[in-house]
Coordinates of C-alpha atoms in Angstrom, one line a residue:
X1 CA 75.8 -29.5 -123.5
X2 CA 76.5 -26.0 -122.8
X3 CA 72.8 -25.3 -123.0
X4 CA 72.0 -28.0 -120.5
X5 CA 74.7 -26.9 -118.1
X6 CA 73.5 -23.3 -118.3
X7 CA 70.0 -24.5 -117.7
X8 CA 71.2 -26.5 -114.8
X9 CA 73.1 -23.6 -113.3
X10 CA 70.1 -21.4 -113.8
X11 CA 67.9 -23.8 -112.2
X12 CA 70.4 -24.2 -109.4
X13 CA 70.5 -20.5 -109.0
X14 CA 66.8 -20.4 -108.8
X15 CA 66.8 -23.1 -106.2
X16 CA 69.4 -21.3 -104.2
X17 CA 67.4 -18.1 -104.5
X18 CA 64.3 -20.0 -103.3
X19 CA 66.4 -21.6 -100.5
X20 CA 67.6 -18.2 -99.5
X21 CA 64.1 -16.8 -99.6
X22 CA 62.9 -19.8 -97.6
X23 CA 65.7 -19.3 -95.1
X24 CA 64.8 -15.7 -94.9
X25 CA 61.1 -16.5 -94.4
X26 CA 62.2 -19.2 -91.9
X27 CA 64.3 -16.7 -90.0
X28 CA 61.4 -14.3 -90.1
X29 CA 59.0 -17.0 -88.8
X30 CA 61.5 -17.9 -86.2
X31 CA 61.7 -14.3 -85.0
X32 CA 57.9 -14.1 -85.0
X33 CA 57.8 -17.3 -83.0
X34 CA 60.3 -15.9 -80.5
X35 CA 58.2 -12.7 -80.3
X36 CA 55.1 -14.8 -79.9
X37 CA 56.7 -16.8 -77.1
X38 CA 57.7 -13.5 -75.4
X39 CA 54.1 -12.3 -75.7
X40 CA 52.8 -15.6 -74.4
X41 CA 55.2 -15.3 -71.4
X42 CA 54.1 -11.7 -70.8
X43 CA 50.4 -12.8 -71.1
X44 CA 51.0 -15.6 -68.7
X45 CA 52.7 -13.2 -66.3
X46 CA 49.7 -10.8 -66.6
X47 CA 47.4 -13.7 -66.1
X48 CA 49.2 -14.7 -62.9
X49 CA 49.1 -11.2 -61.7
X50 CA 45.4 -11.0 -62.5
X51 CA 44.8 -14.3 -60.6
X52 CA 46.7 -12.9 -57.6
X53 CA 44.7 -9.7 -57.8
X54 CA 41.5 -11.7 -58.0
X55 CA 42.4 -13.8 -55.0
X56 CA 43.3 -10.6 -53.0
X57 CA 40.0 -9.0 -54.1
X58 CA 38.1 -12.2 -53.0
X59 CA 39.7 -12.1 -49.6
X60 CA 38.9 -8.4 -49.3
X61 CA 35.3 -9.1 -50.4
X62 CA 35.0 -11.9 -47.8
X63 CA 36.4 -9.6 -45.1
X64 CA 34.0 -6.9 -46.1
X65 CA 31.1 -9.3 -46.0
X66 CA 32.2 -10.5 -42.5
X67 CA 32.4 -6.9 -41.3
X68 CA 29.0 -6.2 -42.8
X69 CA 27.5 -9.2 -41.0
X70 CA 29.2 -8.1 -37.7
X71 CA 27.9 -4.6 -38.2
X72 CA 24.4 -5.9 -39.0
X73 CA 24.0 -7.9 -35.8
X74 CA 23.6 -5.0 -33.3
X75 CA 21.5 -3.1 -35.9
X76 CA 18.3 -4.5 -34.5
X77 CA 19.3 -3.7 -30.9
X78 CA 20.2 -0.2 -32.0
X79 CA 16.8 0.1 -33.7
X80 CA 15.1 -0.9 -30.4
X81 CA 17.2 1.5 -28.5
X82 CA 16.3 4.2 -30.9
X83 CA 12.6 3.5 -30.5
X84 CA 13.0 3.6 -26.7
X85 CA 15.0 6.8 -27.0
X86 CA 12.2 8.3 -29.1
X87 CA 9.7 7.3 -26.4
X88 CA 11.9 8.9 -23.6
X89 CA 12.3 12.0 -25.8
X90 CA 8.5 12.2 -26.3
X91 CA 7.9 11.7 -22.6
X92 CA 10.5 14.4 -21.8
X93 CA 8.9 16.8 -24.3
X94 CA 5.5 16.1 -22.8
X95 CA 6.8 16.8 -19.3
X96 CA 8.5 19.9 -20.5
X97 CA 5.2 21.1 -22.0
X98 CA 3.4 20.3 -18.8
X99 CA 6.0 22.1 -16.7
X100 CA 5.8 25.1 -19.1
X101 CA 2.0 25.2 -18.6
X102 CA 2.4 25.0 -14.9
X103 CA 5.0 27.8 -15.1
X104 CA 2.6 29.9 -17.2
X105 CA -0.2 29.4 -14.7
X106 CA 2.2 30.2 -11.8
X107 CA 3.4 33.3 -13.5
X108 CA -0.2 34.3 -14.3
X109 CA -1.0 34.2 -10.6
X110 CA 2.2 36.2 -9.8
X111 CA 1.3 38.7 -12.5
X112 CA -2.1 39.2 -11.0
X113 CA -0.6 39.5 -7.6
X114 CA 2.0 41.9 -9.0
X115 CA -0.7 44.1 -10.5
X116 CA -3.0 44.1 -7.6
X117 CA -0.5 43.7 -4.8
X118 CA -0.9 41.8 -1.5
X119 CA -2.7 44.7 0.0
X120 CA -5.7 44.0 -2.3
X121 CA -6.3 40.5 -1.0
X122 CA -9.5 40.1 1.1
X123 CA -8.8 40.2 4.8
X124 CA -10.6 36.9 5.4
X125 CA -8.3 35.2 2.9
X126 CA -5.2 36.7 4.5
X127 CA -6.2 35.5 7.9
X128 CA -7.1 32.1 6.6
X129 CA -3.7 31.8 4.9
X130 CA -1.8 32.6 8.1
X131 CA -4.1 30.4 10.2
X132 CA -3.6 27.4 7.9
X133 CA 0.2 27.8 7.7
X134 CA 1.3 24.9 9.9
X135 CA 0.2 25.2 13.6
X136 CA -0.5 28.5 15.2
X137 CA 3.1 29.6 15.7
X138 CA 4.2 33.0 17.1
X139 CA 6.2 33.8 13.9
X140 CA 3.0 33.6 11.9
X141 CA 1.5 36.6 13.6
X142 CA 4.7 38.5 13.6
X143 CA 5.3 37.9 9.9
X144 CA 1.8 39.0 9.0
X145 CA 2.0 42.1 11.2
X146 CA 5.2 43.3 9.5
X147 CA 4.0 43.2 5.8
X148 CA 2.1 46.4 5.6
X149 CA -0.2 48.6 7.6
X150 CA -3.4 46.9 6.5
X151 CA -2.1 43.4 7.3
X152 CA -0.8 44.6 10.6
X153 CA -4.3 45.9 11.5
X154 CA -5.7 42.6 10.4
X155 CA -3.2 40.7 12.6
X156 CA -3.8 42.9 15.6
X157 CA -7.6 42.5 15.2
X158 CA -7.4 38.7 15.0
X159 CA -6.8 37.3 18.5
X160 CA -6.5 33.7 17.3
X161 CA -3.1 34.5 15.7
X162 CA -1.6 35.4 19.1
X163 CA -2.6 32.4 21.2
X164 CA 0.9 30.7 21.4
X165 CA 3.4 31.7 24.0
X166 CA 6.9 30.6 23.1
X167 CA 9.9 30.7 25.4
X168 CA 12.1 31.4 22.4
X169 CA 10.8 35.0 22.3
X170 CA 11.1 35.7 26.0
X171 CA 8.8 37.1 28.7
X172 CA 8.0 40.5 27.0
X173 CA 6.5 38.7 24.0
X174 CA 4.5 36.4 26.3
X175 CA 2.7 39.4 27.8
X176 CA 2.2 41.0 24.4
X177 CA 0.8 37.8 22.9
X178 CA -1.5 37.0 25.8
X179 CA -2.9 40.6 25.7
X180 CA -3.5 40.5 22.0
X181 CA -5.2 37.0 22.3
X182 CA -7.9 38.5 24.4
X183 CA -9.7 35.9 26.4
X184 CA -8.9 33.0 24.1
X185 CA -7.2 29.8 25.5
X186 CA -3.4 29.8 25.2
X187 CA -0.9 27.3 24.0
X188 CA 2.5 27.4 25.7
X189 CA 5.8 26.2 24.3
X190 CA 8.8 25.9 26.6
X191 CA 12.3 24.9 25.7
X192 CA 15.4 24.6 27.8
X193 CA 18.5 22.4 27.9
X194 CA 21.9 22.0 26.5
X195 CA 20.8 19.2 24.2
X196 CA 18.4 21.4 22.3
X197 CA 19.6 22.8 18.9
X198 CA 19.2 26.5 18.0
X199 CA 18.3 27.4 21.6
X200 CA 20.8 29.2 23.7
X201 CA 19.0 30.8 26.7
X202 CA 20.2 31.1 30.3
X203 CA 18.1 29.6 33.1
X204 CA 17.4 33.1 34.4
X205 CA 15.9 34.0 31.0
X206 CA 13.8 30.8 31.0
X207 CA 12.6 31.5 34.6
X208 CA 11.5 35.0 33.6
X209 CA 9.5 33.5 30.7
X210 CA 7.9 30.9 33.0
X211 CA 6.9 33.6 35.4
X212 CA 5.3 35.6 32.6
X213 CA 3.5 32.6 31.1
X214 CA 2.2 31.2 34.4
X215 CA 0.6 34.6 35.1
X216 CA -2.0 33.4 32.5
X217 CA -2.0 29.8 33.7
X218 CA -5.8 29.8 34.1
X219 CA -6.0 30.1 30.3
X220 CA -3.6 27.3 29.4
X221 CA -5.0 24.5 27.3
X222 CA -1.9 23.1 25.6
X223 CA 1.6 22.8 26.9
X224 CA 4.6 21.6 25.0
X225 CA 7.9 21.0 26.9
X226 CA 11.2 20.2 25.2
X227 CA 13.7 19.8 27.9
X228 CA 17.3 18.5 28.2
X229 CA 17.6 15.6 30.5
X230 CA 20.0 17.3 32.9
X231 CA 17.5 20.2 33.4
X232 CA 14.3 18.3 34.0
X233 CA 14.3 18.6 37.8
X234 CA 15.1 22.4 37.7
X235 CA 12.5 23.1 35.0
X236 CA 9.7 21.3 36.8
X237 CA 10.7 22.9 40.1
X238 CA 10.7 26.3 38.4
X239 CA 7.3 25.6 36.7
X240 CA 5.6 24.4 39.9
X241 CA 6.9 27.4 41.9
X242 CA 5.7 29.8 39.3
X243 CA 2.3 28.3 39.1
X244 CA 2.0 28.5 42.9
X245 CA 3.0 32.1 42.9
X246 CA 0.7 33.1 40.0
X247 CA -2.5 32.7 41.9
X248 CA -3.6 33.0 45.5
X249 CA -6.0 30.1 45.1
X250 CA -3.4 27.5 44.1
X251 CA -4.9 24.4 42.7
X252 CA -2.6 21.3 43.2
X253 CA -3.3 20.2 39.6
X254 CA -3.6 22.5 36.6
X255 CA -6.3 21.3 34.2
X256 CA -5.6 21.5 30.5
X257 CA -6.5 19.7 27.3
X258 CA -3.0 18.5 26.1
X259 CA 0.5 18.3 27.4
X260 CA 3.5 17.2 25.4
X261 CA 6.9 16.4 27.1
X262 CA 10.0 15.5 25.2
X263 CA 13.2 14.8 27.2
X264 CA 16.3 15.1 25.1
X265 CA 19.5 13.6 26.3
X266 CA 23.1 13.5 25.4
X267 CA 24.9 10.1 25.1
X268 CA 26.6 10.8 28.4
X269 CA 23.3 11.2 30.2
X270 CA 21.8 7.8 29.3
X271 CA 22.3 6.5 32.9
X272 CA 20.8 9.5 34.5
X273 CA 17.5 9.3 36.5
X274 CA 14.7 10.3 34.1
X275 CA 12.0 10.1 36.8
X276 CA 13.4 12.6 39.3
X277 CA 10.7 15.2 38.5
X278 CA 7.6 13.0 38.7
X279 CA 6.7 14.4 42.2
X280 CA 6.4 17.8 40.6
X281 CA 3.9 16.8 38.0
X282 CA 1.2 19.6 38.4
X283 CA -1.1 18.8 35.5
X284 CA -4.4 17.1 34.9
X285 CA -4.7 16.7 31.1
X286 CA -7.0 14.9 28.6
X287 CA -4.0 14.1 26.3
X288 CA -0.4 13.4 27.3
X289 CA 2.4 12.9 24.8
X290 CA 5.7 11.7 26.3
X291 CA 9.0 11.1 24.6
X292 CA 12.4 9.9 26.0
X293 CA 11.1 8.9 29.4
X294 CA 11.7 5.5 31.1
X295 CA 8.3 5.5 32.8
X296 CA 5.0 7.3 32.8
X297 CA 4.4 9.6 35.8
X298 CA 1.8 8.1 38.1
X299 CA 0.3 11.5 38.5
X300 CA -0.7 11.5 34.8
X301 CA -3.3 8.7 35.4
X302 CA -6.1 11.1 36.4
X303 CA -9.8 10.5 35.5
X304 CA -9.5 13.2 32.8
X305 CA -6.9 11.3 30.8
X306 CA -8.2 10.0 27.5
X307 CA -5.1 9.7 25.3
X308 CA -1.6 8.7 26.2
X309 CA 1.4 8.4 23.9
X310 CA 4.8 7.2 25.2
X311 CA 7.5 7.2 22.5
X312 CA 11.3 6.5 22.4
X313 CA 11.1 4.4 25.5
X314 CA 13.9 2.1 24.2
X315 CA 16.3 5.0 23.9
X316 CA 15.7 6.1 27.5
X317 CA 16.7 3.2 29.7
X318 CA 16.9 -0.6 30.0
X319 CA 14.6 -0.7 33.0
X320 CA 11.4 -2.6 32.6
X321 CA 8.3 -0.6 31.8
X322 CA 5.6 -0.4 34.4
X323 CA 2.3 -1.0 32.5
X324 CA 0.3 -1.3 35.7
X325 CA 0.7 2.4 36.2
X326 CA -1.0 3.2 32.9
X327 CA -3.9 0.8 33.6
X328 CA -4.9 3.0 36.6
X329 CA -6.4 5.6 34.2
X330 CA -10.1 4.8 34.4
X331 CA -11.1 6.7 31.2
X332 CA -8.1 6.0 28.9
X333 CA -9.4 5.6 25.3
X334 CA -6.2 5.6 23.2
X335 CA -2.8 4.2 24.2
X336 CA 0.3 4.5 22.0
X337 CA 3.6 2.8 23.3
X338 CA 6.9 2.7 21.5
X339 CA 9.0 0.8 24.0
X340 CA 11.4 -1.9 23.0
X341 CA 12.0 -2.9 26.6
X342 CA 10.5 -5.5 28.9
X343 CA 7.4 -4.9 31.1
X344 CA 7.3 -5.3 34.8
X345 CA 5.6 -8.6 35.4
X346 CA 1.8 -8.4 35.7
X347 CA 0.9 -11.2 38.2
X348 CA -2.8 -10.5 38.6
X349 CA -5.5 -10.2 36.0
X350 CA -6.4 -6.6 35.2
X351 CA -9.1 -4.9 33.2
X352 CA -9.4 -1.6 31.4
X353 CA -12.9 -0.9 30.4
X354 CA -12.6 2.2 28.2
X355 CA -9.5 1.5 26.0
X356 CA -10.6 1.3 22.4
X357 CA -7.3 2.1 20.5
X358 CA -4.0 0.4 21.2
X359 CA -0.8 0.9 19.3
X360 CA 2.4 -0.8 20.5
X361 CA 5.9 -1.0 19.1
X362 CA 7.8 -3.7 21.0
X363 CA 9.4 -7.1 21.0
X364 CA 6.7 -9.8 20.3
X365 CA 7.6 -12.1 23.2
X366 CA 7.4 -9.1 25.7
X367 CA 3.9 -8.4 24.6
X368 CA 2.5 -11.8 25.5
X369 CA 2.2 -11.2 29.3
X370 CA 0.1 -8.1 28.6
X371 CA -2.3 -10.1 26.4
X372 CA -2.5 -12.9 29.0
X373 CA -3.3 -10.7 32.0
X374 CA -4.9 -7.5 30.8
X375 CA -8.5 -7.6 29.6
X376 CA -9.7 -4.9 27.2
X377 CA -13.4 -5.5 26.5
X378 CA -13.9 -2.1 24.7
X379 CA -10.9 -2.5 22.3
X380 CA -11.7 -1.7 18.7
X381 CA -8.5 -0.7 16.9
X382 CA -5.1 -2.5 17.4
X383 CA -1.9 -1.5 15.6
X384 CA 1.2 -3.6 16.5
X385 CA 4.7 -3.1 15.3
X386 CA 6.6 -6.1 16.5
X387 CA 10.1 -7.6 16.4
X388 CA 10.5 -11.3 16.4
X389 CA 10.1 -14.5 14.4
X390 CA 7.0 -15.7 12.7
X391 CA 6.3 -18.0 15.7
X392 CA 6.4 -15.1 18.1
X393 CA 4.0 -13.1 15.9
X394 CA 1.7 -16.0 15.6
X395 CA 1.7 -16.5 19.4
X396 CA 0.8 -12.8 19.7
X397 CA -2.1 -13.3 17.3
X398 CA -3.4 -16.2 19.2
X399 CA -3.0 -14.4 22.5
X400 CA -4.9 -11.4 21.1
X401 CA -7.8 -13.7 20.2
X402 CA -7.7 -15.3 23.6
X403 CA -7.7 -11.9 25.2
X404 CA -10.5 -10.6 23.0
X405 CA -13.0 -13.2 24.1
X406 CA -15.6 -11.6 21.8
X407 CA -14.3 -8.0 22.2
X408 CA -15.5 -5.6 19.4
X409 CA -12.1 -5.3 17.6
X410 CA -12.8 -3.8 14.2
X411 CA -9.3 -3.0 12.9
X412 CA -6.1 -5.1 13.4
X413 CA -2.8 -4.1 11.9
X414 CA 0.4 -6.0 12.5
X415 CA 3.8 -5.2 11.1
X416 CA 7.0 -7.1 11.7
X417 CA 10.1 -5.0 11.6
X418 CA 12.8 -7.6 11.9
X419 CA 14.3 -8.8 8.6
X420 CA 14.3 -12.5 9.2
X421 CA 15.8 -15.1 6.8
X422 CA 13.4 -17.7 5.4
X423 CA 13.8 -21.0 7.2
X424 CA 11.7 -24.0 7.8
X425 CA 11.5 -23.2 11.5
X426 CA 10.2 -19.7 10.7
X427 CA 7.7 -20.8 8.1
X428 CA 6.3 -23.8 9.9
X429 CA 6.5 -22.6 13.5
X430 CA 4.8 -24.4 16.3
X431 CA 1.1 -24.1 15.6
X432 CA -0.1 -26.9 17.9
X433 CA -2.6 -26.0 20.5
X434 CA -4.1 -28.0 23.3
X435 CA -7.8 -28.3 23.6
X436 CA -8.1 -25.7 26.3
X437 CA -6.5 -23.0 24.1
X438 CA -8.9 -23.9 21.3
X439 CA -11.8 -23.5 23.6
X440 CA -10.5 -20.1 24.9
X441 CA -10.0 -18.7 21.4
X442 CA -13.3 -17.2 20.3
X443 CA -12.0 -15.1 17.5
X444 CA -12.7 -11.5 16.6
X445 CA -16.4 -11.5 15.6
X446 CA -16.7 -7.9 14.5
X447 CA -13.2 -7.5 12.9
X448 CA -13.6 -5.6 9.6
X449 CA -10.0 -4.7 8.7
X450 CA -6.9 -6.9 9.0
X451 CA -3.5 -5.7 7.9
X452 CA -0.4 -7.9 7.9
X453 CA 3.1 -6.6 6.9
X454 CA 6.2 -8.8 6.8
X455 CA 4.6 -11.3 9.3
X456 CA 5.4 -14.2 6.9
X457 CA 2.3 -16.2 7.7
X458 CA 1.9 -19.3 5.5
X459 CA -1.4 -20.1 3.9
X460 CA -2.5 -22.6 6.5
X461 CA -1.8 -20.2 9.4
X462 CA -3.7 -17.4 7.7
X463 CA -6.7 -19.6 7.1
X464 CA -6.5 -20.7 10.7
X465 CA -6.7 -17.1 11.9
X466 CA -9.1 -15.7 9.3
X467 CA -12.2 -17.5 8.4
X468 CA -16.0 -17.6 8.8
X469 CA -15.7 -18.9 12.3
X470 CA -13.0 -16.5 13.7
X471 CA -13.6 -13.3 11.6
X472 CA -17.1 -13.6 10.0
X473 CA -17.4 -9.8 9.3
X474 CA -13.9 -9.2 7.8
X475 CA -14.3 -6.8 4.8
X476 CA -10.8 -5.5 4.2
X477 CA -7.6 -7.6 4.1
X478 CA -4.2 -6.0 3.4
X479 CA -1.1 -8.0 2.8
X480 CA 2.3 -6.4 2.4
X481 CA 5.6 -8.2 1.8
X482 CA 4.1 -11.6 2.7
X483 CA 6.3 -14.1 0.8
X484 CA 4.4 -17.3 1.6
X485 CA 0.8 -16.2 0.8
X486 CA -0.4 -17.7 -2.6
X487 CA -3.3 -17.0 -4.9
X488 CA -4.8 -20.4 -4.1
X489 CA -4.8 -19.6 -0.3
X490 CA -6.4 -16.2 -0.9
X491 CA -9.0 -17.7 -3.1
X492 CA -9.9 -20.3 -0.5
X493 CA -10.1 -17.5 2.1
X494 CA -12.3 -15.3 -0.2
X495 CA -14.7 -18.1 -0.8
X496 CA -15.1 -18.6 3.0
X497 CA -15.8 -15.0 3.9
X498 CA -17.3 -12.0 2.1
X499 CA -14.1 -9.9 1.6
X500 CA -15.0 -6.6 -0.2
X501 CA -11.5 -5.2 -0.4
X502 CA -8.2 -7.0 -0.9
X503 CA -4.8 -5.2 -1.0
X504 CA -1.8 -7.1 -2.2
X505 CA 1.4 -5.0 -1.9
X506 CA 4.9 -6.2 -2.8
X507 CA 4.0 -9.9 -2.2
X508 CA 6.6 -11.8 -4.3
X509 CA 4.9 -15.1 -4.8
X510 CA 4.6 -15.9 -8.6
X511 CA 0.9 -16.7 -8.4
X512 CA 0.2 -13.2 -7.1
X513 CA 2.2 -11.5 -9.9
X514 CA 0.8 -13.5 -12.9
X515 CA -2.2 -12.0 -14.5
X516 CA -2.8 -15.3 -16.3
X517 CA -3.0 -17.3 -13.1
X518 CA -6.5 -18.9 -12.8
X519 CA -6.7 -18.5 -9.0
X520 CA -5.8 -14.9 -9.3
X521 CA -8.4 -14.3 -12.0
X522 CA -11.0 -16.0 -9.8
X523 CA -10.1 -13.7 -6.9
X524 CA -10.5 -10.6 -9.1
X525 CA -14.0 -11.8 -10.1
X526 CA -14.9 -12.8 -6.6
X527 CA -13.7 -9.7 -4.6
X528 CA -15.3 -6.4 -5.6
X529 CA -12.2 -4.3 -5.0
X530 CA -8.7 -5.7 -5.5
X531 CA -5.6 -3.4 -5.2
X532 CA -2.3 -4.9 -6.5
X533 CA 1.0 -3.0 -6.1
X534 CA 4.5 -4.1 -6.7
X535 CA 7.9 -2.6 -6.1
X536 CA 9.5 -0.8 -9.1
X537 CA 12.7 -2.8 -8.6
X538 CA 11.0 -6.1 -9.2
X539 CA 10.3 -5.3 -12.9
X540 CA 12.0 -7.5 -15.6
X541 CA 15.7 -6.9 -15.8
X542 CA 15.8 -6.9 -19.6
X543 CA 15.4 -3.2 -19.7
X544 CA 18.4 -2.5 -17.6
X545 CA 19.7 1.0 -17.8
X546 CA 17.8 1.6 -20.9
X547 CA 14.5 2.0 -19.1
X548 CA 13.1 5.3 -18.0
X549 CA 14.6 6.1 -14.6
X550 CA 11.5 7.9 -13.4
X551 CA 8.7 5.9 -11.9
X552 CA 5.4 6.5 -10.4
X553 CA 7.0 6.2 -7.0
X554 CA 9.1 9.4 -7.6
X555 CA 7.7 12.5 -6.0
X556 CA 7.2 15.5 -8.2
X557 CA 8.6 18.1 -5.9
X558 CA 10.2 18.5 -2.5
X559 CA 7.7 19.4 0.2
X560 CA 8.9 21.0 3.4
X561 CA 7.5 20.4 6.9
X562 CA 5.1 23.4 6.8
X563 CA 3.5 22.1 3.6
X564 CA 3.2 18.6 5.1
X565 CA 1.5 20.0 8.1
X566 CA -0.8 22.1 6.0
X567 CA -1.8 19.0 3.9
X568 CA -2.1 16.9 7.1
X569 CA 0.5 14.5 5.7
X570 CA 2.9 14.7 8.7
X571 CA 0.6 12.6 11.0

């Protein structure tokens, strides 16, 4: 019994020990579970933080991708600009190299001149340089005679350098120049008047020069007068009196080759009488150039007159211009008129047999009476600068054909100066003619050159004026700023007559600016010489400010008036 109870208590103790151990292990497991739960919570928190960081990174990545795309878009444009910049840079470098070469050549000439000096230049070359430097002006001879002793001797031994007498240098210089010129003909330049810039001489000084210059009046061949309007009467009175006193055998008219008269007025003198000196006109000249006069002196219309130019008539007066006076010249070959005023009415038909060159700047409708009543059978060259609508210009063309009546007009140039808005009335005009007009119009049978600028003729009007019937010998056709002329119209015209030269300048019609146009290709194949020019501003606008600002129209250097005269570009 005792053994069984002791065994039971021992077993119970073992069980209690096992229970204690189990409880201890359970507590340990529970602690481990709690620790594991804490680790899981920490891991979940880290996972959430990682998710949030991943989301933030994805947003940053998307934003970076969008920025990359936005930065990639202008990359192609920047590449194109870079290429164009490289082209501009290459062009600038080429120009710089060319300028450097020109500078080296220029310096080489200066070095040679510096080594040899101007005194070593051949005398013929020195004289040629001063003779070709603009017209023969007095300062040419004076400059040459004050370089060195050798050049002075050359100048003094060359009479042709001293043939111009200028009132600017006074009477003493006039005697010196006339003496050094030997027996050569003289050119005289006279200036007087308050309206002349850079000329401040009293009338007594001017009278003294006139007395000195008229002493050699028998040698005058050219006379240039620049006079203020208020002084015209006194100047011509002084000139006439001096010419009378210079010789015992006074000739009523002094014969010379050329006379140029320019009357310069102030705004306050516009209403003054510009013809008050006509009775003092003491010249008989082959060429007369007038500027600023309201009329042409009747005394100019002598048998010797061959060329007459009358400019700035519109600025002189609003009085009508008397064309009948000009028509009295029997041997007038060239007539140039810049008027802008009405003509006195010509009521009777007149004829000028010798006129072969006519240049007029005027209002178109004012020119029609001249074409209707004045016959010019020898006319060969016509240059008209007209103001008016297309209808007015077209009427002038028809009037010119009626006037010609088979006249040998070889060159015809017409330019319209008025900027006129395109309208149906201006384009269509009134081209109807009665049968009598059609019978009168015989065309221009020997016309070889026709130039139209801003006349705005449509195709049908051009074909009506130019064709195998009206202009069978036309060789050169020049069109400038003609908006309504098309390639189809020109092709029809070229097939009708044998045009050898076609100039198309700044004509905006698309068919004339498309190299793929079939009619334009046919024109190029049919006409031996085709010249096409377009304004630089009409290029495609895609280039914008990125294009090279320099064009072929830009001049390379500034050229002064002396260089223009030397190159004969100022005429």
